[in-house]
XYZ file of C-alpha atoms in Angstrom:
750
model
C 94.460 17.703 146.539
C 92.797 17.207 149.893
C 90.062 19.640 149.404
C 89.413 17.939 145.798
C 89.103 14.274 147.455
C 86.970 15.627 150.188
C 84.444 17.153 147.462
C 84.835 14.297 145.812
C 83.884 12.048 148.484
C 81.268 14.475 149.913
C 79.572 14.261 146.080
C 79.862 10.500 146.109
C 77.878 10.403 149.390
C 75.590 12.855 148.560
C 74.702 11.389 145.190
C 73.880 8.047 147.078
C 71.589 10.048 149.245
C 69.880 12.345 147.018
C 68.816 10.433 143.876
C 65.377 11.835 143.068
C 62.428 10.789 141.080
C 59.313 12.865 140.126
C 58.299 14.404 137.012
C 60.229 17.655 135.533
C 58.215 20.964 136.361
C 56.940 23.361 133.540
C 59.225 26.003 135.135
C 62.568 24.253 135.038
C 65.527 26.736 133.954
C 68.367 25.086 132.384
C 71.670 25.515 134.251
C 74.409 27.644 131.560
C 77.764 26.157 130.685
C 80.446 27.205 133.357
C 82.974 29.605 131.255
C 86.154 27.361 130.657
C 88.665 29.491 132.812
C 88.024 32.666 134.893
C 91.649 33.543 135.412
C 92.577 37.264 135.284
C 94.023 38.776 132.196
C 93.828 42.289 133.270
C 91.861 44.631 135.961
C 88.861 45.494 134.336
C 85.747 47.767 135.729
C 83.029 45.695 137.546
C 79.602 45.207 135.749
C 76.353 45.404 137.788
C 73.515 42.487 137.620
C 70.552 43.748 139.571
C 72.091 44.136 143.418
C 75.027 42.007 142.395
C 78.546 43.320 141.297
C 80.402 41.092 139.246
C 83.861 41.934 138.027
C 84.937 41.167 134.325
C 88.123 40.001 135.452
C 89.968 39.071 138.947
C 93.253 40.504 140.102
C 95.368 38.940 142.377
C 97.024 40.747 145.030
C 98.542 39.901 148.570
C 99.156 42.142 151.810
C 101.275 39.311 153.210
C 104.615 40.878 152.128
C 106.558 39.740 155.104
C 106.453 43.223 156.892
C 103.868 42.067 159.575
C 103.281 39.109 161.365
C 100.847 37.643 163.772
C 100.623 37.249 167.506
C 98.217 34.433 168.317
C 96.753 34.103 171.687
C 93.471 32.576 173.319
C 90.445 34.562 172.553
C 87.599 34.920 175.243
C 85.328 31.986 174.494
C 81.138 32.674 174.260
C 79.404 30.549 177.229
C 76.752 29.576 174.565
C 79.307 28.187 171.819
C 80.239 29.208 168.220
C 77.997 31.463 166.187
C 77.657 31.730 162.427
C 76.123 34.577 160.132
C 72.682 33.965 158.859
C 71.300 37.091 157.087
C 71.015 39.738 159.478
C 71.245 37.114 162.319
C 74.021 35.303 164.463
C 73.124 31.720 165.123
C 74.074 29.137 167.408
C 72.992 25.400 167.090
C 73.627 22.424 169.347
C 72.065 18.885 169.755
C 72.421 16.132 172.237
C 71.463 12.979 170.214
C 71.060 10.856 173.480
C 68.236 12.894 174.660
C 67.036 14.311 171.313
C 67.762 18.100 173.015
C 68.037 20.539 170.269
C 68.877 24.476 171.258
C 69.176 27.286 168.700
C 69.921 30.817 169.743
C 69.333 33.648 167.472
C 71.412 36.965 168.256
C 71.681 40.244 166.346
C 74.819 41.436 164.607
C 75.658 43.169 167.507
C 75.784 39.940 169.494
C 72.258 40.862 171.664
C 70.212 38.181 172.329
C 67.015 38.043 170.484
C 65.664 34.346 171.053
C 66.462 30.730 172.111
C 64.454 27.773 170.553
C 64.606 24.803 172.846
C 62.454 21.627 171.709
C 63.217 17.608 171.835
C 62.753 15.382 169.014
C 63.546 11.494 169.127
C 66.892 10.726 170.468
C 69.257 8.231 168.828
C 69.263 4.623 169.803
C 65.919 3.695 169.200
C 64.058 2.122 165.768
C 63.104 5.862 164.809
C 65.597 8.743 165.198
C 65.205 12.629 164.416
C 67.432 15.594 164.111
C 67.333 19.028 162.774
C 69.248 19.239 159.604
C 68.803 22.632 157.985
C 67.073 26.217 159.789
C 66.353 29.570 158.956
C 64.984 32.747 160.476
C 62.305 34.719 158.189
C 61.524 37.393 160.450
C 60.037 35.997 163.892
C 59.550 32.645 162.315
C 61.821 29.607 162.294
C 61.869 27.333 159.568
C 63.494 23.879 160.345
C 63.874 20.715 158.199
C 63.557 17.640 160.392
C 65.410 14.238 159.088
C 63.898 11.339 160.623
C 65.223 7.783 160.171
C 63.509 4.770 160.022
C 65.917 1.675 161.072
C 64.759 -1.607 159.500
C 67.883 -3.450 160.265
C 70.411 -1.018 162.077
C 73.297 -3.542 162.018
C 72.732 -4.244 158.190
C 72.758 -0.619 157.590
C 69.390 -0.617 156.306
C 67.564 2.857 156.809
C 64.627 4.840 155.514
C 64.900 8.764 155.868
C 62.356 11.194 155.168
C 62.322 14.879 155.665
C 59.856 17.722 156.592
C 59.650 21.629 156.567
C 58.371 22.814 159.854
C 57.344 26.274 161.140
C 58.213 27.068 164.584
C 57.838 30.176 166.738
C 60.881 31.832 167.795
C 61.081 29.674 171.030
C 60.802 26.118 169.089
C 57.145 25.911 169.260
C 55.843 24.066 166.025
C 53.350 25.332 164.250
C 52.978 23.387 161.466
C 54.697 20.832 158.924
C 54.872 20.071 155.277
C 56.035 16.528 153.989
C 59.220 17.839 151.701
C 58.525 14.063 149.598
C 54.906 15.412 148.969
C 55.580 18.973 148.523
C 58.453 18.970 146.142
C 57.978 15.056 144.691
C 61.114 13.856 145.768
C 60.360 10.477 146.059
C 61.905 8.050 148.596
C 65.621 9.223 147.610
C 64.844 12.949 147.942
C 67.473 14.591 150.174
C 67.578 18.408 150.798
C 71.371 19.436 151.362
C 70.824 23.200 151.902
C 68.057 25.854 152.815
C 67.867 29.351 152.072
C 65.629 32.415 152.238
C 65.343 34.544 149.299
C 65.120 38.596 149.367
C 61.240 38.265 149.259
C 61.059 35.635 152.016
C 60.819 32.675 149.908
C 62.783 29.167 150.897
C 65.014 27.823 148.663
C 66.002 24.381 149.109
C 68.529 22.486 147.297
C 69.205 18.725 145.866
C 71.627 17.276 143.990
C 69.296 17.658 140.834
C 67.029 20.866 141.271
C 66.637 23.777 143.367
C 63.085 24.208 144.668
C 61.277 27.914 145.560
C 58.562 27.514 147.980
C 56.340 29.964 149.989
C 56.345 29.977 153.525
C 53.444 27.552 153.575
C 55.637 24.977 151.995
C 53.785 25.610 148.255
C 56.063 24.790 145.588
C 56.503 27.663 143.454
C 59.249 27.091 140.981
C 61.860 24.429 140.347
C 65.286 24.861 138.692
C 66.620 21.915 137.319
C 70.498 21.780 137.701
C 71.436 18.886 135.783
C 72.734 16.327 138.395
C 74.900 19.395 139.903
C 74.432 20.224 143.847
C 74.325 24.214 144.979
C 75.086 25.324 148.161
C 74.380 28.851 149.479
C 76.626 31.593 149.960
C 75.879 35.059 151.513
C 78.534 38.244 150.966
C 78.931 41.132 153.615
C 76.411 42.701 152.047
C 73.700 40.149 152.596
C 73.549 38.813 148.907
C 73.000 35.393 148.209
C 74.719 33.310 145.877
C 75.020 29.925 144.401
C 78.238 27.696 144.882
C 78.452 24.476 142.506
C 80.700 21.984 144.296
C 81.161 20.327 140.854
C 82.605 23.243 138.543
C 83.418 24.872 141.876
C 82.041 28.368 140.629
C 80.128 30.987 142.165
C 76.929 32.233 140.573
C 74.406 35.196 141.014
C 70.804 34.039 141.480
C 68.358 35.419 138.977
C 65.747 36.398 141.534
C 63.114 37.629 138.618
C 63.067 34.380 136.995
C 63.868 32.033 139.999
C 66.849 30.746 138.192
C 70.840 30.240 138.215
C 71.973 33.998 137.387
C 75.682 34.521 136.009
C 78.893 33.003 137.216
C 80.751 35.480 138.985
C 84.607 33.527 139.847
C 86.131 30.316 139.909
C 86.723 29.261 143.445
C 89.783 26.768 142.607
C 88.736 24.218 145.130
C 89.044 27.132 147.655
C 87.759 25.322 150.845
C 85.837 26.947 153.259
C 84.072 30.059 151.781
C 82.800 32.343 154.569
C 80.846 35.827 154.802
C 83.184 38.500 154.954
C 83.717 41.527 157.232
C 85.796 44.306 157.134
C 87.134 45.195 153.537
C 86.030 41.959 152.271
C 82.518 40.440 150.545
C 83.856 36.685 151.458
C 86.600 34.920 153.132
C 88.462 32.195 151.165
C 89.602 29.962 153.961
C 92.147 27.770 152.627
C 94.346 25.019 154.207
C 97.559 27.409 153.584
C 96.074 30.963 152.918
C 93.507 33.503 154.013
C 92.360 35.449 151.559
C 89.711 38.078 150.741
C 87.409 38.767 148.104
C 86.439 42.425 146.860
C 83.740 42.681 144.260
C 83.984 46.527 144.072
C 87.823 46.445 143.567
C 87.730 42.879 141.378
C 90.587 41.780 143.716
C 91.299 38.479 145.623
C 94.005 39.538 148.405
C 96.125 36.928 150.155
C 95.843 38.185 153.757
C 98.273 35.716 155.663
C 99.847 32.457 155.585
C 98.470 29.973 157.960
C 101.631 28.089 157.566
C 103.416 31.440 159.348
C 100.916 31.047 162.171
C 101.079 26.916 162.638
C 97.578 27.290 161.719
C 97.407 25.123 158.445
C 94.517 23.391 157.771
C 92.742 23.800 161.094
C 90.927 27.340 160.745
C 87.140 26.939 159.618
C 86.057 30.349 160.774
C 87.387 34.078 160.489
C 85.977 37.297 161.824
C 87.819 40.879 160.917
C 87.738 42.785 164.040
C 89.839 45.822 162.927
C 92.926 46.270 160.860
C 95.105 45.037 163.624
C 93.203 42.170 164.605
C 91.110 39.183 163.751
C 89.389 36.539 165.422
C 90.106 32.771 164.346
C 88.137 29.492 165.066
C 90.513 26.843 165.734
C 89.321 23.252 165.368
C 91.569 20.665 166.872
C 90.669 17.140 164.833
C 92.387 15.482 167.312
C 90.072 16.486 170.062
C 86.987 17.469 168.292
C 86.745 20.712 169.722
C 86.642 23.971 168.554
C 88.138 27.324 170.206
C 88.438 30.911 169.585
C 92.084 32.432 168.927
C 93.065 36.608 168.483
C 95.465 37.413 165.719
C 97.092 40.541 166.651
C 99.155 41.981 163.780
C 102.276 43.393 164.468
C 105.944 44.105 162.824
C 107.334 40.949 161.787
C 110.408 41.598 164.049
C 108.132 41.675 167.079
C 106.730 38.220 166.485
C 108.293 36.151 169.522
C 110.847 33.587 167.852
C 110.471 29.982 168.709
C 113.002 27.475 167.581
C 111.965 25.255 164.732
C 111.664 21.626 165.154
C 111.557 19.990 161.313
C 109.320 17.429 160.228
C 109.941 15.773 156.843
C 106.969 15.305 154.277
C 107.091 13.858 150.948
C 105.694 16.426 148.346
C 107.153 15.896 144.695
C 107.408 18.474 141.634
C 104.809 16.733 139.826
C 102.535 17.243 143.037
C 103.488 20.981 143.311
C 102.752 21.449 139.835
C 98.886 20.784 140.616
C 99.031 23.352 143.072
C 99.494 20.911 146.204
C 101.173 21.739 149.484
C 102.510 19.689 152.108
C 99.116 20.069 153.811
C 97.696 17.991 151.083
C 99.669 14.814 152.607
C 99.387 15.152 156.034
C 96.188 13.516 158.024
C 94.459 15.875 159.676
C 95.505 14.655 162.842
C 99.189 15.846 162.540
C 98.369 19.217 161.057
C 95.902 19.694 164.306
C 99.105 18.695 166.322
C 101.124 21.110 164.922
C 98.884 23.711 165.694
C 98.484 22.519 169.136
C 102.202 21.991 169.565
C 102.511 25.682 168.491
C 100.310 26.916 170.648
C 101.457 25.281 173.927
C 105.091 24.685 173.774
C 106.763 27.870 174.853
C 110.145 27.161 173.036
C 109.484 25.239 170.351
C 107.252 25.027 166.807
C 106.864 22.482 163.985
C 108.344 23.464 160.643
C 107.667 21.402 158.042
C 110.326 20.541 155.165
C 109.376 18.709 152.075
C 111.693 15.792 150.000
C 110.726 14.619 146.518
C 111.760 10.913 146.953
C 113.992 8.728 148.841
C 117.157 9.680 147.258
C 116.670 13.254 147.830
C 115.959 12.464 151.316
C 119.106 10.310 151.909
C 121.097 13.288 150.145
C 119.564 15.660 152.920
C 121.042 13.008 155.831
C 124.209 12.382 154.295
C 124.664 16.234 153.979
C 124.270 16.488 157.482
C 120.960 18.224 157.015
C 118.961 16.080 159.080
C 115.092 16.942 159.908
C 113.676 16.234 163.433
C 111.084 13.662 162.610
C 109.428 11.925 159.523
C 105.982 11.257 158.481
C 105.757 8.244 156.753
C 102.461 8.968 154.704
C 104.297 8.730 151.538
C 100.951 7.446 149.624
C 100.578 10.539 147.644
C 103.808 10.735 146.032
C 103.352 10.496 142.485
C 104.729 7.927 139.922
C 108.643 7.795 139.585
C 109.133 9.354 142.953
C 110.260 6.203 145.220
C 109.178 6.286 149.013
C 111.682 6.250 151.721
C 112.037 2.584 153.628
C 111.431 2.523 157.198
C 113.242 -0.599 157.599
C 116.281 0.618 155.468
C 116.695 3.648 157.265
C 116.802 1.739 160.585
C 118.960 -0.571 159.633
C 121.650 2.321 158.290
C 121.041 3.859 161.805
C 119.280 6.765 160.783
C 116.167 6.524 163.187
C 116.431 6.933 166.364
C 115.332 3.913 168.837
C 112.124 4.963 170.703
C 112.761 2.142 173.571
C 114.669 4.261 175.532
C 112.505 7.642 175.256
C 109.754 5.341 176.342
C 111.463 3.654 179.141
C 112.427 7.128 180.584
C 108.849 8.710 180.084
C 106.972 9.372 183.042
C 103.773 10.077 181.611
C 103.597 7.629 178.399
C 104.594 3.681 179.044
C 104.660 0.950 176.542
C 101.732 -1.102 178.595
C 99.297 1.251 177.436
C 99.670 0.321 173.947
C 98.325 -2.637 172.132
C 101.196 -5.363 172.247
C 100.868 -6.972 169.000
C 100.982 -3.671 167.286
C 104.320 -2.724 169.294
C 105.638 -6.083 168.498
C 104.885 -5.806 164.510
C 106.849 -2.570 164.755
C 109.788 -3.966 166.355
C 109.637 -7.178 163.990
C 109.518 -5.105 160.973
C 112.843 -3.041 161.417
C 114.598 -4.774 164.368
C 113.481 -2.575 166.842
C 111.141 0.032 167.897
C 112.402 2.914 165.311
C 108.575 4.239 164.593
C 105.444 4.860 166.761
C 101.750 4.023 164.751
C 99.147 7.221 165.490
C 96.322 4.639 164.584
C 95.621 1.302 162.690
C 93.044 -0.779 161.145
C 93.150 -4.188 159.740
C 92.064 -6.289 156.820
C 90.962 -9.382 155.950
C 89.513 -11.796 153.341
C 86.210 -14.005 153.429
C 85.733 -17.062 151.670
C 83.268 -20.154 151.797
C 84.049 -22.331 154.501
C 83.301 -25.610 152.378
C 86.296 -24.480 150.215
C 89.141 -22.796 153.119
C 87.754 -24.699 156.284
C 86.149 -22.908 159.512
C 89.675 -21.907 161.194
C 90.977 -18.576 160.157
C 94.621 -18.528 158.889
C 96.294 -20.481 156.089
C 99.413 -20.177 153.913
C 100.468 -19.000 150.246
C 100.722 -22.997 149.252
C 97.244 -23.666 151.055
C 95.528 -20.800 148.667
C 97.567 -22.296 145.437
C 96.289 -25.597 146.187
C 92.352 -24.306 146.572
C 92.751 -22.407 143.401
C 93.729 -25.707 141.425
C 90.707 -27.297 142.791
C 87.904 -24.664 142.413
C 85.161 -25.683 140.311
C 84.295 -24.833 136.719
C 82.918 -21.312 136.424
C 84.524 -19.797 140.105
C 87.042 -17.327 139.753
C 89.741 -17.184 142.852
C 89.297 -13.305 142.976
C 87.760 -10.368 140.914
C 89.613 -7.029 139.869
C 93.288 -8.126 140.779
C 95.960 -8.419 138.388
C 99.158 -10.795 138.394
C 101.264 -7.733 139.240
C 98.830 -6.560 141.772
C 98.423 -9.885 143.416
C 102.291 -10.264 144.072
C 102.577 -6.833 145.216
C 99.889 -7.374 147.763
C 101.447 -10.435 149.031
C 104.824 -9.218 149.329
C 103.406 -6.353 151.097
C 101.782 -8.323 153.599
C 104.634 -11.379 153.710
C 107.646 -9.485 153.164
C 109.531 -10.445 156.253
C 109.074 -14.175 155.177
C 111.338 -13.414 152.398
C 113.388 -10.749 153.709
C 115.234 -10.158 157.377
C 115.963 -6.336 157.215
C 117.570 -6.449 160.823
C 120.234 -8.850 159.492
C 120.397 -8.130 155.996
C 119.279 -11.299 154.364
C 116.647 -12.716 152.274
C 115.330 -15.920 151.160
C 113.549 -16.163 148.114
C 114.640 -19.552 146.710
C 111.781 -21.191 148.796
C 108.887 -23.404 147.839
C 106.484 -20.558 149.204
C 107.781 -17.844 146.876
C 107.570 -20.393 144.042
C 103.872 -21.064 145.031
C 103.395 -17.104 145.204
C 104.665 -16.764 141.683
C 102.555 -19.456 140.301
C 99.475 -18.161 142.003
C 99.913 -14.767 140.825
C 100.467 -15.906 137.143
C 98.063 -18.633 136.616
C 95.178 -17.332 138.251
C 95.021 -13.600 138.133
C 94.643 -11.725 134.647
C 97.797 -9.861 133.202
C 95.996 -6.351 133.351
C 92.771 -5.183 134.709
C 91.292 -2.332 132.298
C 88.087 -1.194 131.238
C 86.726 -4.176 129.484
C 87.267 -6.457 132.335
C 84.398 -8.303 133.517
C 84.012 -9.208 136.857
C 83.402 -13.251 137.084
C 79.735 -14.403 138.186
C 81.300 -16.811 140.850
C 84.123 -15.438 143.142
C 85.547 -17.067 146.087
C 87.399 -14.654 147.845
C 86.285 -11.254 149.242
C 88.351 -8.641 150.627
C 86.962 -6.753 153.763
C 88.786 -3.882 155.624
C 87.867 -3.131 158.681
C 85.555 -0.257 159.821
C 85.996 -0.566 163.360
C 85.588 -3.349 165.924
C 81.555 -3.214 166.382
C 80.704 -2.506 163.275
C 83.012 -5.449 161.797
C 81.354 -7.630 163.951
C 78.139 -6.443 162.778
C 78.554 -6.017 159.226
C 80.984 -8.514 158.507
C 81.437 -11.494 160.960
C 78.197 -12.672 162.141
C 76.465 -12.156 158.763
C 79.418 -14.388 157.224
C 78.990 -16.982 159.871
C 75.134 -17.139 158.967
C 76.127 -17.398 155.062
C 78.938 -20.179 156.075
C 81.806 -18.370 155.091
C 84.930 -18.179 156.816
C 87.161 -14.864 157.919
C 90.217 -16.529 156.699
C 92.543 -13.826 156.845
C 95.228 -13.378 154.109
C 97.671 -16.170 153.326
C 100.775 -15.866 155.306
C 99.180 -13.689 157.689
C 99.207 -16.413 160.715
C 95.682 -15.409 161.411
C 92.564 -13.328 160.401
C 93.905 -10.004 160.681
C 96.825 -8.261 158.888
C 97.611 -4.774 160.428
C 97.919 -1.668 158.534
C 99.012 1.124 159.976
C 97.128 4.549 159.269
C 100.354 6.870 159.838
C 103.480 6.399 161.606
C 105.972 9.318 162.967
C 109.735 8.881 163.580
C 112.831 10.564 165.041
C 116.014 10.845 163.122
C 119.099 9.751 165.082
C 120.407 13.129 163.719
C 117.723 15.065 165.079
C 118.948 18.368 166.612
C 116.049 18.437 168.852
C 115.077 15.043 170.028
C 113.537 16.119 173.320
C 111.076 18.327 171.666
C 110.472 15.859 168.702
C 109.264 13.461 171.427
C 107.218 16.020 173.065
C 105.427 16.540 169.709
C 104.986 12.590 169.128
C 103.546 12.266 172.544
C 100.525 14.718 171.591
C 98.964 11.504 169.694
C 99.104 9.068 172.761
C 96.919 10.366 175.245
C 93.920 8.597 176.542
C 91.294 11.556 175.070
C 93.159 11.904 171.648
C 93.249 8.040 170.924
C 89.664 8.121 171.686
C 89.210 10.593 169.002
C 91.492 9.009 166.849
C 89.420 5.941 166.962
C 86.878 6.658 164.683
C 85.735 6.053 161.016
C 87.738 3.100 159.376
C 90.578 3.824 162.025
C 91.234 2.257 165.638
C 93.068 3.415 168.415
C 96.567 2.062 169.470
C 96.083 2.630 172.783
C 94.489 -0.594 174.623
C 92.686 1.200 177.077
C 91.101 3.551 174.325
C 90.865 0.458 171.811
C 88.619 -1.329 174.221
C 86.576 1.508 175.719
C 85.691 2.978 172.553
C 83.599 -0.346 171.473
C 82.254 -0.682 175.119
C 80.441 2.514 174.740
C 79.257 1.690 171.449
C 77.435 -1.008 172.697
C 76.184 0.789 175.812
C 74.686 3.655 173.748
C 72.498 1.536 172.001
C 74.493 2.585 168.502
C 74.640 -1.373 167.748
C 71.590 -3.258 168.445
C 71.951 -7.015 168.860
C 75.389 -7.699 168.759
C 76.728 -9.815 171.512
C 79.538 -8.484 173.539
C 81.331 -12.025 172.658
C 81.558 -11.311 168.814
C 82.922 -8.027 169.500
C 85.658 -9.750 171.751
C 86.475 -12.063 169.324
C 86.998 -9.327 166.839
C 89.242 -7.492 169.440
C 91.086 -10.803 169.894
C 92.070 -11.122 166.075
C 94.045 -7.485 166.697
C 95.533 -8.928 169.891
C 96.772 -11.967 168.215
C 97.464 -10.005 164.896
C 101.226 -11.346 163.677
C 100.949 -9.787 160.393
C 101.602 -6.142 159.065
C 101.064 -4.832 155.537
C 103.701 -2.234 154.653
C 103.045 0.497 152.196
C 106.371 0.293 149.768
C 109.841 -1.301 149.809
C 112.495 -1.308 147.166
C 112.940 -4.916 147.527
C 109.169 -4.913 145.993
C 110.467 -3.159 143.325
C 113.328 -5.518 142.354
C 110.923 -8.248 142.777
C 108.256 -7.274 140.683
C 110.466 -5.792 137.842
C 112.123 -9.736 137.450
C 108.689 -11.297 137.878
C 107.771 -9.836 134.500
C 109.990 -12.462 132.546
C 108.138 -15.093 134.385
C 104.818 -13.811 133.695
C 105.505 -13.490 129.993
C 106.988 -17.382 130.345
C 110.836 -16.574 129.461
C 111.862 -17.997 132.775
C 110.765 -20.788 135.503
C 109.937 -19.594 139.252
C 113.245 -21.168 140.190
C 115.634 -19.261 137.593
C 113.596 -15.949 138.725
C 113.611 -16.228 142.551
C 117.393 -17.025 141.719
C 117.902 -13.579 139.926
C 115.933 -11.948 142.476
C 117.834 -13.436 145.430
C 121.160 -12.021 144.098
C 120.067 -8.974 143.104
C 118.167 -8.359 146.656
C 121.332 -9.448 148.472
C 123.464 -6.782 146.471
C 120.758 -4.171 147.275
C 120.804 -5.049 151.093
C 124.646 -5.101 151.293
C 124.722 -1.771 149.651
C 122.365 -0.293 152.394
C 124.092 -1.355 155.473
């Protein structure tokens, strides 16, 4: 699941960067269709194709029978950093974007250093930036691909990129350079995403439409059309080169004689990271939950171990087989964005030191399990890294994940006295028909621990470190501090000031009034159905209608009547593939992508275009907060102190600084403010005044609206609203029925 989504996102990004032009070459070779299935039926003798070995079918095996376990310890770190395999060499690449300094180190497979290439390109922060995207050694020549970015308007994201193939000495001295746009005819959108070297020393460059074959002077020898597929390169332990298609997730040989795609070898089944093997294995398949080894001569794919058993789920990105009893793995901590080597020593299972399990509840239903999903697919990477970090550092406890399929099953666990210690509230991936548990209702029942006393007694973590508005939103949500958010982002709405004024914040009734006075030809909003609009506004404004702390509700109000009318009269019954977006739309939804980028990409351009950051109706201002993920401790936890130690891992300054990236922001006030100042100071955003950033930050500091992911009350409202949408009931009758049903539900949950 997670790998599948990651691949889709990567391909979407690659496609946006790699739309290539140019005329087709006469040397194009068609890509054969992949077989429908590579699943094993029975063992079969491998076939040889040139230097390749291709099993006719694969046998799934396992040496992970429970008789053996692994003891994890820190491995000695290389002072030069982490190395990876490149053919007959071990290589390391590091760069400093601020100075443009690049360093590439080459060693032989025994670890003896051969040479160091050190050079400087244009640093980050200027109108032009450069970096090394790909590099390969051919004998005593270092080939690099230099990416050059020309920023036409950095704040608006307008940038042009060119690529050059460079030939360098082993010390990094530039010998000559060839424009890949000129050499390959890629056009302005050309983007080479992978580079390799053939056994004859030819260079192979891969884009999303072709594989190009060049001699060492950069002259094009052939082009293999890939029909829109992007291929990466993979080497096995014997140095044989393969092509991996990310779209159909297949591994292919290379037809060297015809400079074309070869035969399909195996279906990778979303194997995640494929790495050159060692020891008895040609390849390692490093999945989120298992390590498997591929042997071509035996035609076997062998499960070696389960990362779950070692608390390393989803955090290993490199493996080296040292001998039968030892492996070294590279553990990547997403929370701190650093990598460190760990030594795994195989011992009899009864010699693995035992630790007490602190249980973490994660939603996972049978439908998702049928798709091959595991709990790691549903946890954010930061949580998976924290599980590993906790297991490695706490001397007595480890985190063990327990799953539940829906809210009812979780309630049965709690009622039976089988309470987990913690719960992760990221339930967005529970499939349809599997209700998510409600944080508010579980808190009201007393099933969740109040975290206030833990914060007050803690000597390392104090409430003053958090953004005050976020803490208040957590308290208002359930009548106390029953969860802590790991990160957040905010959403808002833009609209022309001539219709909504210039001050942010409005009510549901205000929006209805604007909708009633729109000029002909202008629609209120696009791609939102009646039900979606009602659901969105309920998730944003549920506290207007339900007091979870007191167990009361108030749906028989003008505000709710207006919400029903707004949803029915100004939004289509459904959005389908034939829906045509209107030419003029009043509202534009905007998710925050970080405070500085929001100021640069949204706030200032909106002002210039006469638009107001008006916010969602009922939010009381422009910002509606969405928590990225939250954790709670159950009141029936067997190990609450250990559970609290685990939660605290997320709230150190360093961790919160790294979590404040991409679309999320830090919940610690100091990390939240410092991150934006650093982005301004290092020149990542030019011409953005500090006042604009401070204005956006103030939106968060003043936020009074929290959008929740789910609540059973919302399901009741949506169910009863169908009669109103169909014209069978009035808004008043609908609200009266909803009021009665919700009151019964709330009383049942007390």
